[in-house]
Structure formats: structure tokens, C-alpha cells
Tab-separated table of C-alpha atoms and ligand atoms in Angstrom:
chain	number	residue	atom	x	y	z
A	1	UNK	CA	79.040	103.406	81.032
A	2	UNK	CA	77.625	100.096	81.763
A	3	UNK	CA	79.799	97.770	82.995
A	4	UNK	CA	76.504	94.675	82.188
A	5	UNK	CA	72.843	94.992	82.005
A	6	UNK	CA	72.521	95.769	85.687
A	7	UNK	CA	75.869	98.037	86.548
A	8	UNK	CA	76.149	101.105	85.766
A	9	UNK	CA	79.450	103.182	86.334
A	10	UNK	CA	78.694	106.780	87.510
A	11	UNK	CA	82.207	107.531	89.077
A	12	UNK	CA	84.085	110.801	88.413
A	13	UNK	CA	87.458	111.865	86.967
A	14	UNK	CA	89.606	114.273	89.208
A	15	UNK	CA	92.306	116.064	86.488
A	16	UNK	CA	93.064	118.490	88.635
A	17	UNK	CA	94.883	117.110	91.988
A	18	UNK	CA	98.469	116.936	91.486
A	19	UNK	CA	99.768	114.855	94.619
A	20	UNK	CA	96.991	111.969	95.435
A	21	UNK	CA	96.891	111.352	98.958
A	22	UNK	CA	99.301	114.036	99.358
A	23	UNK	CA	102.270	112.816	97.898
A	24	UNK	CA	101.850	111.041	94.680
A	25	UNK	CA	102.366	113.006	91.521
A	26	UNK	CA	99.013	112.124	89.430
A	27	UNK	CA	100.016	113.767	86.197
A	28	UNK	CA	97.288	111.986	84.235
A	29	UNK	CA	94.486	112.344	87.247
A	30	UNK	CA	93.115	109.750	88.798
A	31	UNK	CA	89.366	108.530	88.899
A	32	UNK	CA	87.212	107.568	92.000
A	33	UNK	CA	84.906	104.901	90.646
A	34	UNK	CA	81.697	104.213	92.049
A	35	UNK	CA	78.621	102.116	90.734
A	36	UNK	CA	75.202	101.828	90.595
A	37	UNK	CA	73.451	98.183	90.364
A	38	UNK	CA	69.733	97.432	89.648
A	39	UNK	CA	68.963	94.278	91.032
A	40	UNK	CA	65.837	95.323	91.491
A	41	UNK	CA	66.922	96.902	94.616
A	42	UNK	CA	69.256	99.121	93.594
A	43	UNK	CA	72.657	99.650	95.401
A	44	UNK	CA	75.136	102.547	95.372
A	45	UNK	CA	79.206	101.155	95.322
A	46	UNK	CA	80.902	103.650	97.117
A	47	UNK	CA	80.729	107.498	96.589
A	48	UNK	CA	83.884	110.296	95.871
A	49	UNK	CA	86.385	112.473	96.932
A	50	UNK	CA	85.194	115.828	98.189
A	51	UNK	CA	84.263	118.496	95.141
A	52	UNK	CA	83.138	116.039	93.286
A	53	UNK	CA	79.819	115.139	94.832
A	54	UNK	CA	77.558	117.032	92.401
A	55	UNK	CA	78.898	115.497	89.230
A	56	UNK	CA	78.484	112.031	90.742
A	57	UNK	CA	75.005	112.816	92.375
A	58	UNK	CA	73.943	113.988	88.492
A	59	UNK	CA	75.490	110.671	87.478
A	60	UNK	CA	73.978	108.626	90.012
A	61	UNK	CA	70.186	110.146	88.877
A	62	UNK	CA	70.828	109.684	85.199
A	63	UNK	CA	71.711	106.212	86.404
A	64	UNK	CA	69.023	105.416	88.241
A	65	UNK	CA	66.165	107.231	86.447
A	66	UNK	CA	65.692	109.440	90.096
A	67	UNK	CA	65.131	106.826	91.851
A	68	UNK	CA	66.441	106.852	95.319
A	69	UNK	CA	68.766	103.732	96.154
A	70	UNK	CA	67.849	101.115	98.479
A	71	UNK	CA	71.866	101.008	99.815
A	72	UNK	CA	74.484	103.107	99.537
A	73	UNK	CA	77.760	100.457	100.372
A	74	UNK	CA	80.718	101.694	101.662
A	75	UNK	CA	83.590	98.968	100.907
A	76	UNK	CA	86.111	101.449	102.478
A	77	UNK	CA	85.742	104.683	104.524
A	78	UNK	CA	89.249	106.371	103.035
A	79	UNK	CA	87.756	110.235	102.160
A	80	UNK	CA	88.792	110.007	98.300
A	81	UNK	CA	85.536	107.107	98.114
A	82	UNK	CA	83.877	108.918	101.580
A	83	UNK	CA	83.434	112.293	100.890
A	84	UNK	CA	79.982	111.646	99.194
A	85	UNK	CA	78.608	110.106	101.902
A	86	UNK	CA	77.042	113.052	103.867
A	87	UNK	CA	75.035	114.651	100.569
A	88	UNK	CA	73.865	110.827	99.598
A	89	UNK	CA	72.252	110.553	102.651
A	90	UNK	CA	70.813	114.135	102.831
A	91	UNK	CA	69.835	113.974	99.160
A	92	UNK	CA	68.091	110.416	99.729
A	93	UNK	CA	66.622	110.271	103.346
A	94	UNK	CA	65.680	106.567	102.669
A	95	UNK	CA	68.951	105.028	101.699
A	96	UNK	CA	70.235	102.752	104.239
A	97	UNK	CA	74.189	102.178	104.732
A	98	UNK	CA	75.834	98.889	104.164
A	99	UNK	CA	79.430	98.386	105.805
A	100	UNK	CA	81.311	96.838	108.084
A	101	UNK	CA	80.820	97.389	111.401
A	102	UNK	CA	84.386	99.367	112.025
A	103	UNK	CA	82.758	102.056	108.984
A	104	UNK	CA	80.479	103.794	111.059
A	105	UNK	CA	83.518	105.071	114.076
A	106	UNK	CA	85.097	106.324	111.596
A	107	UNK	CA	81.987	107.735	109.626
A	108	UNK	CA	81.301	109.701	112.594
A	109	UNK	CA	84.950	110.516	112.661
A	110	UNK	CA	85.542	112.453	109.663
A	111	UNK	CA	81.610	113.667	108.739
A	112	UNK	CA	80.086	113.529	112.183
A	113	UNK	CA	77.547	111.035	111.506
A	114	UNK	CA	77.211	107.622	111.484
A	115	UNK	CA	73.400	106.925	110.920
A	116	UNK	CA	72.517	104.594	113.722
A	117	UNK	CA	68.449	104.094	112.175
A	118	UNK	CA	70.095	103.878	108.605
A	119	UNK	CA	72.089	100.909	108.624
A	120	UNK	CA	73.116	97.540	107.880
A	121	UNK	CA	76.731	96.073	109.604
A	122	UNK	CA	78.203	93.297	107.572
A	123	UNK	CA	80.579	91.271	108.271
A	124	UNK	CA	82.588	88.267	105.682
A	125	UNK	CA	80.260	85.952	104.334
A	126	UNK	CA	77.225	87.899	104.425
A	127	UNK	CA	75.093	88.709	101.940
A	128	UNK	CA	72.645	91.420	100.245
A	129	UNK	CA	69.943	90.022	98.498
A	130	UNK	CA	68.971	92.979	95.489
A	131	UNK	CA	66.266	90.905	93.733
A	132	UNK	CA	68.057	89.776	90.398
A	133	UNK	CA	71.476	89.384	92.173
A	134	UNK	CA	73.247	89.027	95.195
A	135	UNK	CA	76.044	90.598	96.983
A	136	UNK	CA	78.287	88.287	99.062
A	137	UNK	CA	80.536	90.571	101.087
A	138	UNK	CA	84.109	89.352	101.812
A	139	UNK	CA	86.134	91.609	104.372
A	140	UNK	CA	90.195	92.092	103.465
A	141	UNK	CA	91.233	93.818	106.582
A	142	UNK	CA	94.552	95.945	106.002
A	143	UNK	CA	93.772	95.924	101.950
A	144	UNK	CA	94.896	98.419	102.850
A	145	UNK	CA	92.356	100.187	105.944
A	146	UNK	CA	91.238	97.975	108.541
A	147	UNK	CA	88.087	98.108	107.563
A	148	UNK	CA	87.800	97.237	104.103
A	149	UNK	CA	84.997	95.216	103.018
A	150	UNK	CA	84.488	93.818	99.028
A	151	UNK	CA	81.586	92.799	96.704
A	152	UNK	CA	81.045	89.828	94.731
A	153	UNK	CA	78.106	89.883	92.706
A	154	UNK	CA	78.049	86.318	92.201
A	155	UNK	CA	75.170	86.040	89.978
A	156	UNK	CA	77.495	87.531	87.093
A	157	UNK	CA	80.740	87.385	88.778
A	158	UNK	CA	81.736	90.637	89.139
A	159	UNK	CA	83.905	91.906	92.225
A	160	UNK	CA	84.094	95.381	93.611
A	161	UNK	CA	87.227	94.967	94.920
A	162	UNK	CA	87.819	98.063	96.820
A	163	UNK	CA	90.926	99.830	96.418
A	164	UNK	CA	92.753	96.761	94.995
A	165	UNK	CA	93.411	96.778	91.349
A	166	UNK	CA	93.374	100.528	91.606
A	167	UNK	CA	95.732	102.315	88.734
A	168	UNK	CA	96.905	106.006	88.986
A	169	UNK	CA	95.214	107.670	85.692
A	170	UNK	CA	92.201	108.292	83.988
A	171	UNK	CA	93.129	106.806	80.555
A	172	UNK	CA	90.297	103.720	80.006
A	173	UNK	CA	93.491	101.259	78.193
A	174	UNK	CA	94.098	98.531	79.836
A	175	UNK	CA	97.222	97.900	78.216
A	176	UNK	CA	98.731	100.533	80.354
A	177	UNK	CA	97.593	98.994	83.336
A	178	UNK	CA	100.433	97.572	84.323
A	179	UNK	CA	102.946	100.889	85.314
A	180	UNK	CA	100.863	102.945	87.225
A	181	UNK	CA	98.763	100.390	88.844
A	182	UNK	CA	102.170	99.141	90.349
A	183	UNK	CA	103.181	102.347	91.853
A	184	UNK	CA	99.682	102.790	93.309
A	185	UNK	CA	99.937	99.119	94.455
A	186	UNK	CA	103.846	99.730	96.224
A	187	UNK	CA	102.596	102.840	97.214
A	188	UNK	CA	99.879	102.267	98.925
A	189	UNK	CA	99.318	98.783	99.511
A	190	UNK	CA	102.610	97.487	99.130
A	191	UNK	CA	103.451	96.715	103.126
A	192	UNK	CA	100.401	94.546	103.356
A	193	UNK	CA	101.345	91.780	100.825
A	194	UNK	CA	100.673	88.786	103.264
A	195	UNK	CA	96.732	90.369	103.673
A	196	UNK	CA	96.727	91.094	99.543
A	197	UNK	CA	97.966	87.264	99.331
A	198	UNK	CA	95.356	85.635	101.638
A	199	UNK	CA	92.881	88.027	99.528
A	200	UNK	CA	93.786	86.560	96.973
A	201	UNK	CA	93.619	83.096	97.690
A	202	UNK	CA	90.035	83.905	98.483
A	203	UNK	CA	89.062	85.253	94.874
A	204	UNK	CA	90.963	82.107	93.316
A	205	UNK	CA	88.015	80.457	94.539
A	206	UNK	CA	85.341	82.842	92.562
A	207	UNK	CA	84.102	82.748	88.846
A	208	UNK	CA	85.131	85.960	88.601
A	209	UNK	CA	84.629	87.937	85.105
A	210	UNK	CA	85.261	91.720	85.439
A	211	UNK	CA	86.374	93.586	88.247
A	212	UNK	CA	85.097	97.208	89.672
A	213	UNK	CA	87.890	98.505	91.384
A	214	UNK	CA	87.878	102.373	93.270
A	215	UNK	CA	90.411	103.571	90.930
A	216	UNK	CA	91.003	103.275	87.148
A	217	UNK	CA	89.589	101.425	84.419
A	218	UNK	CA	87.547	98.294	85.023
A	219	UNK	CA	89.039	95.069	84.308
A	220	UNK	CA	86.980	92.804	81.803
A	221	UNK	CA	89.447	90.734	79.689
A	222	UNK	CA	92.266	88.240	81.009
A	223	UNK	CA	91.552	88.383	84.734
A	224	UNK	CA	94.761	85.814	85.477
A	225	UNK	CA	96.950	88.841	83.927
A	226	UNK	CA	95.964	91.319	86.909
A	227	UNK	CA	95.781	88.695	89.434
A	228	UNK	CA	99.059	86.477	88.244
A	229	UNK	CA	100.288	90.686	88.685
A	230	UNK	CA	98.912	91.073	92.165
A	231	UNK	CA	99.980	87.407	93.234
A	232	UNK	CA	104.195	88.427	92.670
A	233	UNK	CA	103.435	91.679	93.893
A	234	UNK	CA	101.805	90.565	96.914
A	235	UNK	CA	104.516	87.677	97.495
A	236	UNK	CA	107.484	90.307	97.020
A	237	UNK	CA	108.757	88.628	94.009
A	238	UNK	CA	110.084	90.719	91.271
A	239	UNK	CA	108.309	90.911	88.314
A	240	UNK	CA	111.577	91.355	85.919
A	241	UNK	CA	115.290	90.681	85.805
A	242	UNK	CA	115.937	94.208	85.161
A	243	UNK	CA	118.245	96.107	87.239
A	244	UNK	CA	117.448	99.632	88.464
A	245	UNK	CA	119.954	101.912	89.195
A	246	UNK	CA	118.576	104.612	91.901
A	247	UNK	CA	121.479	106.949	92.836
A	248	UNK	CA	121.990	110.654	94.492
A	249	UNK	CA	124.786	113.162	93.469
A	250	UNK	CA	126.157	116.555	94.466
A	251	UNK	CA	128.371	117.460	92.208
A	252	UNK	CA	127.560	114.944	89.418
A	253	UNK	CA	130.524	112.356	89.699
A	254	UNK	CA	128.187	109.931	91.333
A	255	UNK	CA	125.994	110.361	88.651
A	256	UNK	CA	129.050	109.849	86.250
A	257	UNK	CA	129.561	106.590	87.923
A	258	UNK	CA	126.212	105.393	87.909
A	259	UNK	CA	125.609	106.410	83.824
A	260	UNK	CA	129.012	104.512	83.097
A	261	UNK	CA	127.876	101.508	84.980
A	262	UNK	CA	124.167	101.540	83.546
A	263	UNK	CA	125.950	101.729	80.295
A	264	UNK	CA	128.187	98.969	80.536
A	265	UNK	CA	125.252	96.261	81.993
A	266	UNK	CA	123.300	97.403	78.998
A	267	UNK	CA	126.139	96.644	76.805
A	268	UNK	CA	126.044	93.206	78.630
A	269	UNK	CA	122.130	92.715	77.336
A	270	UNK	CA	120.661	93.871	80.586
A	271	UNK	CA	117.560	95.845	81.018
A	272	UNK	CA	118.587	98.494	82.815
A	273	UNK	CA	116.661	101.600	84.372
A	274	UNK	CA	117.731	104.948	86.193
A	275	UNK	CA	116.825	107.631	88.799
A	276	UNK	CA	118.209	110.443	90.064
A	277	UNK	CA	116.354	110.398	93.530
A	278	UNK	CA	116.926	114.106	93.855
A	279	UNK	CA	114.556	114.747	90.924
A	280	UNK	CA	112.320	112.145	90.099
A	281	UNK	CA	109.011	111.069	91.386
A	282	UNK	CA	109.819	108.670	94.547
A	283	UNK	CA	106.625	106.889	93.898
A	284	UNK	CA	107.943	105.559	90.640
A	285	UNK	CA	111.606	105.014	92.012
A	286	UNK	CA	109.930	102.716	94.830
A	287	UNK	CA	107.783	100.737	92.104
A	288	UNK	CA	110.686	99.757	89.716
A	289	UNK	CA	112.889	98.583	92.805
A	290	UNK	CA	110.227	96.533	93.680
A	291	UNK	CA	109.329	95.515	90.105
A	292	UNK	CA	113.144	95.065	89.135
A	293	UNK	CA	115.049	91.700	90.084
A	294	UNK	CA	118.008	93.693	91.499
A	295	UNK	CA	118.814	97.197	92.502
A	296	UNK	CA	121.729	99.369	92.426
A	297	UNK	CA	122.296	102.219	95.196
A	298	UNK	CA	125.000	105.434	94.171
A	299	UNK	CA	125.033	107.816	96.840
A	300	UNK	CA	127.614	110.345	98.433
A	301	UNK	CA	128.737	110.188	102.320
A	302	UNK	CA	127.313	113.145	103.699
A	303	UNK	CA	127.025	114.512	107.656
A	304	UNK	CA	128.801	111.105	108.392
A	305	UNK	CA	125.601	109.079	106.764
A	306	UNK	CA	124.172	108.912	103.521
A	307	UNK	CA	122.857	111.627	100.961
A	308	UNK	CA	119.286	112.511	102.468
A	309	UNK	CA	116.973	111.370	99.141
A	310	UNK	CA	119.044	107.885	99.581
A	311	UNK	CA	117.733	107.714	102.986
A	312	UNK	CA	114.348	108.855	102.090
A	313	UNK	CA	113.897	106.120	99.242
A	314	UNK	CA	115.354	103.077	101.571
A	315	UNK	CA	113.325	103.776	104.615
A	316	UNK	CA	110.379	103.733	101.449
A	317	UNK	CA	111.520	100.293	100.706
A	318	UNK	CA	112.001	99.043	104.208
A	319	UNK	CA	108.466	100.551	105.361
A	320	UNK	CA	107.190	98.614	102.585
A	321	UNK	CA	108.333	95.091	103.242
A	322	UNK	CA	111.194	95.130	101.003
A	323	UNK	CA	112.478	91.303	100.040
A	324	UNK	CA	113.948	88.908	98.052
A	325	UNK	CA	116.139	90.988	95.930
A	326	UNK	CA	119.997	91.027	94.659
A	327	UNK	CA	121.411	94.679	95.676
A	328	UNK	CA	124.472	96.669	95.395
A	329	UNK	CA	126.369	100.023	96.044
A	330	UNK	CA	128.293	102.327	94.958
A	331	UNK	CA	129.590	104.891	96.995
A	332	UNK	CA	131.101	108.327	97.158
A	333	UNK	CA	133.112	110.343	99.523
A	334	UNK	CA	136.178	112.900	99.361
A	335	UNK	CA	137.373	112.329	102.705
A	336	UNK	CA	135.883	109.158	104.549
A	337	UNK	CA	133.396	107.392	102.599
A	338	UNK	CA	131.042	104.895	104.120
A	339	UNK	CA	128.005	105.200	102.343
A	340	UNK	CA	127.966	101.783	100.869
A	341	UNK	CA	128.251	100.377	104.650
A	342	UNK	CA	125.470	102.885	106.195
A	343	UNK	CA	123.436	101.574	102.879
A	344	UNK	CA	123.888	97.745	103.593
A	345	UNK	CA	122.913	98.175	107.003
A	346	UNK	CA	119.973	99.629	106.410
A	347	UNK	CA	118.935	97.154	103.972
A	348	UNK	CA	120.349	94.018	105.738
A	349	UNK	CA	117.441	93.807	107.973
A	350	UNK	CA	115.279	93.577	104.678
A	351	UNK	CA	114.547	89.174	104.522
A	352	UNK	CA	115.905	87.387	101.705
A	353	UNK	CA	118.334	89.963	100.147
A	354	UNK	CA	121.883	88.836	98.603
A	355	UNK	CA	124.358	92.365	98.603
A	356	UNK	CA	127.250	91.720	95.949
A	357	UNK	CA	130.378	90.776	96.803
A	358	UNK	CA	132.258	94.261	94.655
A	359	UNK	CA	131.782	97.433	95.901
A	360	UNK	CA	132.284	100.603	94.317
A	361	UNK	CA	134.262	103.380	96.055
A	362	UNK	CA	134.821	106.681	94.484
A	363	UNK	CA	136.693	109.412	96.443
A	364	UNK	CA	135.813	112.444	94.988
A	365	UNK	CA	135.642	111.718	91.155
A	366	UNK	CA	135.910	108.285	88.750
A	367	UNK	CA	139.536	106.997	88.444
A	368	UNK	CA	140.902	104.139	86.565
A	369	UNK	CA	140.913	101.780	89.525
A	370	UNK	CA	137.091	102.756	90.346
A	371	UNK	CA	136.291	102.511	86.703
A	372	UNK	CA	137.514	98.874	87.204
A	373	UNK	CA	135.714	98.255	90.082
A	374	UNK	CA	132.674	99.585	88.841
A	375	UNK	CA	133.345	97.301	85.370
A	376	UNK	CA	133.485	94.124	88.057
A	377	UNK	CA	130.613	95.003	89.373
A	378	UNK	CA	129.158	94.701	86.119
A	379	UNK	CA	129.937	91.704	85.426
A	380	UNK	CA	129.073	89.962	88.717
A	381	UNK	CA	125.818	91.305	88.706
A	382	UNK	CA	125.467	89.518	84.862
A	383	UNK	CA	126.529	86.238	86.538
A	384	UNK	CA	123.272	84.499	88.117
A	385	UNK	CA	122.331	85.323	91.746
A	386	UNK	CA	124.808	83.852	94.277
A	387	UNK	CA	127.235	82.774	91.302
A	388	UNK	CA	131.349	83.158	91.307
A	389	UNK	CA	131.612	84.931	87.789
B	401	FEO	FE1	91.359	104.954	97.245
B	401	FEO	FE2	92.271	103.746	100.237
B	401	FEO	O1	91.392	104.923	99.087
């Protein structure tokens, strides 16, 4: 695929992991992109995860004609871009590496090698001159590795932008951008938004017209959509008014509660969306309370704290910098409930967050008087943000 006259794409599609990085679910694979550029002096972005050296080798040469690169440049040194690194070099004895000077520890790290007579430390503002273009190298420490380093190939405006941008999935649309590249983004980057932010402020100041990230497709038309994306995102703002409803049950009456009370805000015109945290991918669960405006906790008392998925999927939030959001609880317990106060707690150290003034207490099943309660709740959470109604 060529991304313009002089880039090439010659990255590889995994289909077959089913937990990237361990633990998220990657139903519709994931890609690790990497690019080839003839400037003349031709430049390898970034290599793959390990298996798939071969078929991006064979890429690479189909690329390039057989021609050995100049550079191999390694924006980040994470294994899923790294693992190529070893049979570049072996395969092309006179490639040199380009990266930042904290790649080549941790080169010799994880492949035992860090090819002191082979390579080129950058730092921000340098530059690599390939002939026809140039690459002006801008370093986003904690995007979301210390050591990440991007591209901008400012004679056409294109930025390898390293692991941001990235989307779960290997489908090319970019319509469908938007979903998976935010659970990648809360997933992975999410706890760095004030480094995404000042990233971003740098790239406000570049012409920029596609960008090559290390994951998904690459992003040609309406730049200011993915950005404007990144830029709430990044600042912790949500992205809707929706509220998500993320509860736990044992024996399904919490679950009751929470279907009655989804049910009734959707009656009221919100857009509502539910997860059983027991069952559903906690990936997605942390992207739509990040994504939604305000969030809903239903959980059970249980060893004198809360239902363990509950706990799992705050500490998820709170790791990540959760902020700025409208939340509250419903809780269930048959003999001394106190989830909704372990749950406040636990979020109350979160900045900016407003907990509604109606809580929800079941003991042991839905009543009348907790049907009620849960119906107030309702409607204070349609009233606006810090309102009396
Ligand atoms: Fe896709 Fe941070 O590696």
C-alpha cells in the first residue's frame, strides 16, 4: 500500500492473538504498522511483533526492490514494534539504527544487542536528511514509554506518530475509528493525558496531512476529527452526555435494579449504556466510563467491601487518571450494606467528580421504596450537573 509516492506500508496483520499486551481481547486482530520511505535514502519505520518477522522482511524487499535500507528507526522499543529488530539487522549488516538515546538500554535489554558501530541517537528537534525529504524527530516521553520518539516528514507532512492514534483492529474504515481506538487510547495511554496534551500542542503547530500510526489504519482525511478526539481524551473530558451503567450481581437483583434504572433514564431521552463487569470485556467498560459524561456503579457488599470486578474496574479508572465526571451508586446488601460508601471513597480522591445527592440501597431484592429511590435517582441525574431537580 502506498501511503504517497515515497511511503510505502509493509506492516503486518496479527488475527490470531486474542489478549494484546496480555489483557485486551482483540477479537478483530490488531496490525503492527511499519513503513518504508524512499527519500532517496531509504528508511525503515519501525519493525513487528515476534512471528511476524518473515512476512514483514518479504514486505520490506518487495518494498524496496532488495535494496538494503540506509535506517531502520525505532520510534518506540515496546516488543509488539521491536521484535524485528534483531533479523533487520542480521538480514542487512549495513543498516544503521535511528532512536533515541534511552532505545538502545533497553535494545540490549530484551534482544541483547544494542549496536554500538550501527547507530544514530536522536534527540527532539533533530533531523534525518533522506535526500527528497526530511525527518524532524520530536520526542513524547511517557506517550506512553519513556522513550518514545516521532516522525514528521515535513516535506509532505506526514507524522509517524508512534503508538498514538493506534486503533485495536485490522479493518482499513476509518469510520470505525472512533470505538476501538478509544479503548486502546484508555487502555494504554489513558494515565498520561497531560504528556498526550503537550504532544499535542506540538503537532497543532505542523501542516500535518496523514498520519502513520503503529496500529490500525492510517489517517488521511479530516485530521481535526482524530486530534479534536485525542485533545478531550487527553484533557479527561467526556466525549458524550451518555450515562453508563457498570454494575456487578450475585444473584441477579442488582442487575434487576440496574436494568430498571437504565430503563427508566432511557425513557427520560438519555443515552444510556450497560455492563455486567463480571462478563464483559473490562477494556471496553473502562473506555465508555471515560467516554460517557456520567457513570453509574451497582454492586453488592461483599467480605465487608465491594463485589471484587467493582473493585477491579475502579482501581482501572483511578490508575488511569479518572476526572471530571458526574457519578452515582447503587448498592446491595442483605445484612449491612455499604457498598455505595466503600465506592465513593474510592472514587472521591478522583479530581473534579460531583457524586449525586440519591443513593440507592437495596437489601436483598427491589422493593417499592428502592424502586422509588432508584426512580429519584433518575431523575436527578436528568437535571443538569450540580442542579436541585
Ligand atoms: Fe504498540 Fe507501546 O506498543
Amino acid at each position: 500500500m502506498e501511503i504517497n509516492e515515497r511511503i510505502k506500508y509493509i506492516g503486518v496483520e496479527d488475527r490470531t492473538t486474542d489478549l494484546f499486551e496480555g489483557q485486551y481481547p482483540v477479537p478483530d486482530g490488531i496490525t503492527y504498522n511499519s513503513y518504508f520511505i524512499d527519500g532517496e535514502k531509504t528508511a525503515v519505520m519501525d519493525t513487528v511483533a515476534e512471528g511476524f518477522e518473515e512476512i514483514w522482511l518479504e514486505n520490506l524487499k518487495k518494498a524496496s526492490g532488495g535494496r538494503a535500507p540506509d535506517y531502520l528507526i525505532v520510534q518506540h522499543m515496546e516488543p509488539d514494534h521491536s521484535s524485528g529488530i534483531t533479523a533487520l539487522m542480521e538480514t542487512f549488516p549495513e543498516t544503521v539504527i535511528v532512536s533515541n538515546a534511552k532505545s538502545f538500554p533497553m535494545m540490549k535489554q530484551f534482544f541483547g544487542e544494542d549496536y554500538p558501530d550501527r547507530r544514530i541517537a536522536v534527540g527532539d528537534g533533530d533531523s534525518l536528511d533522506l535526500g527528497s525529504c526530511r525527518l524532524e524527530f520530536i520526542t513524547a516521553p511517557m506517550v506512553h514509554w519513556p522513550e518514545v520518539t516521532l516522525a514528521y516528514d515535513s516535506t509532505d507532512g506526514v507524522l509517524f506518530s508512534a503508538d498514538a492514534f493506534g486503533r485495536f483492529g485490522i479493518s482499513e474504515q476509518d469510520g470505525e475509528w472512533d470505538g476501538e481506538a478509544a479503548r486502546y487510547y484508555f487502555g494504554i495511554v489513558g494515565k498520561f493525558g497531560s504528556q498526550v496534551k503537550k504532544l499535542l500542542d506540538r503537532v497543532a503547530g505542523l501542516n500535518v496531512t496523514a498520519i502513520c500510526p503503529l496500529h490500525g489504519p492510517v489517517l488521511k482525511k479530516d485530521i481535526g476529527h482524530y486530534t479534536g478526539l485525542y485533545g478531550k481524551w487527553a484533557s479527561y473530558q467526556p466525549e458524550n452526555d451518555g450515562i453508563f451503567i457498570a454494575y456487578t450481581s450475585v444473584y441477579g437483583n442488582t442487575k434487576k435494579a440496574a436494568e430498571l434504572f437504565g430503563k427508566s433514564l432511557e425513557e427520560k431521552g438519555r443515552m444510556v449504556i450497560s455492563a455486567d463487569l463480571s462478563r464483559c470485556d473490562m477494556s471496553q467498560a473502562v473506555s465508555n466510563a471515560f467516554r460517557c459524561g456520567t457513570l453509574v456503579l451497582a454492586t453488592t457488599t461483599y467480605n465487608g467491601d465491594i463485589f471484587p470486578p467493582m473493585r477491579e474496574f475502579i482501581s482501572a479508572l483511578k490508575e488511569r487518571g479518572f476526572r471530571n465526571r458526574r457519578a452515582a451508586f447503587i448498592e446491595n446488601g442483605t445484612w449491612a450494606p455499604r457498598s455505595a460508601k466503600v465506592m465513593e471513597e474510592m472514587l472521591s480522591g478522583c479530581p473534579g467528580m460531583e457524586f449525586a445527592r440519591t443513593k440507592v440501597t437495596l437489601m436483598s431484592a427491589l422493593t417499592d421504596a428502592s424502586e422509588e429511590a432508584a426512580e429519584a435517582l433518575a431523575q436527578e441525574l436528568c437535571g443538569a450537573p450540580g442542579g436541585e431537580n
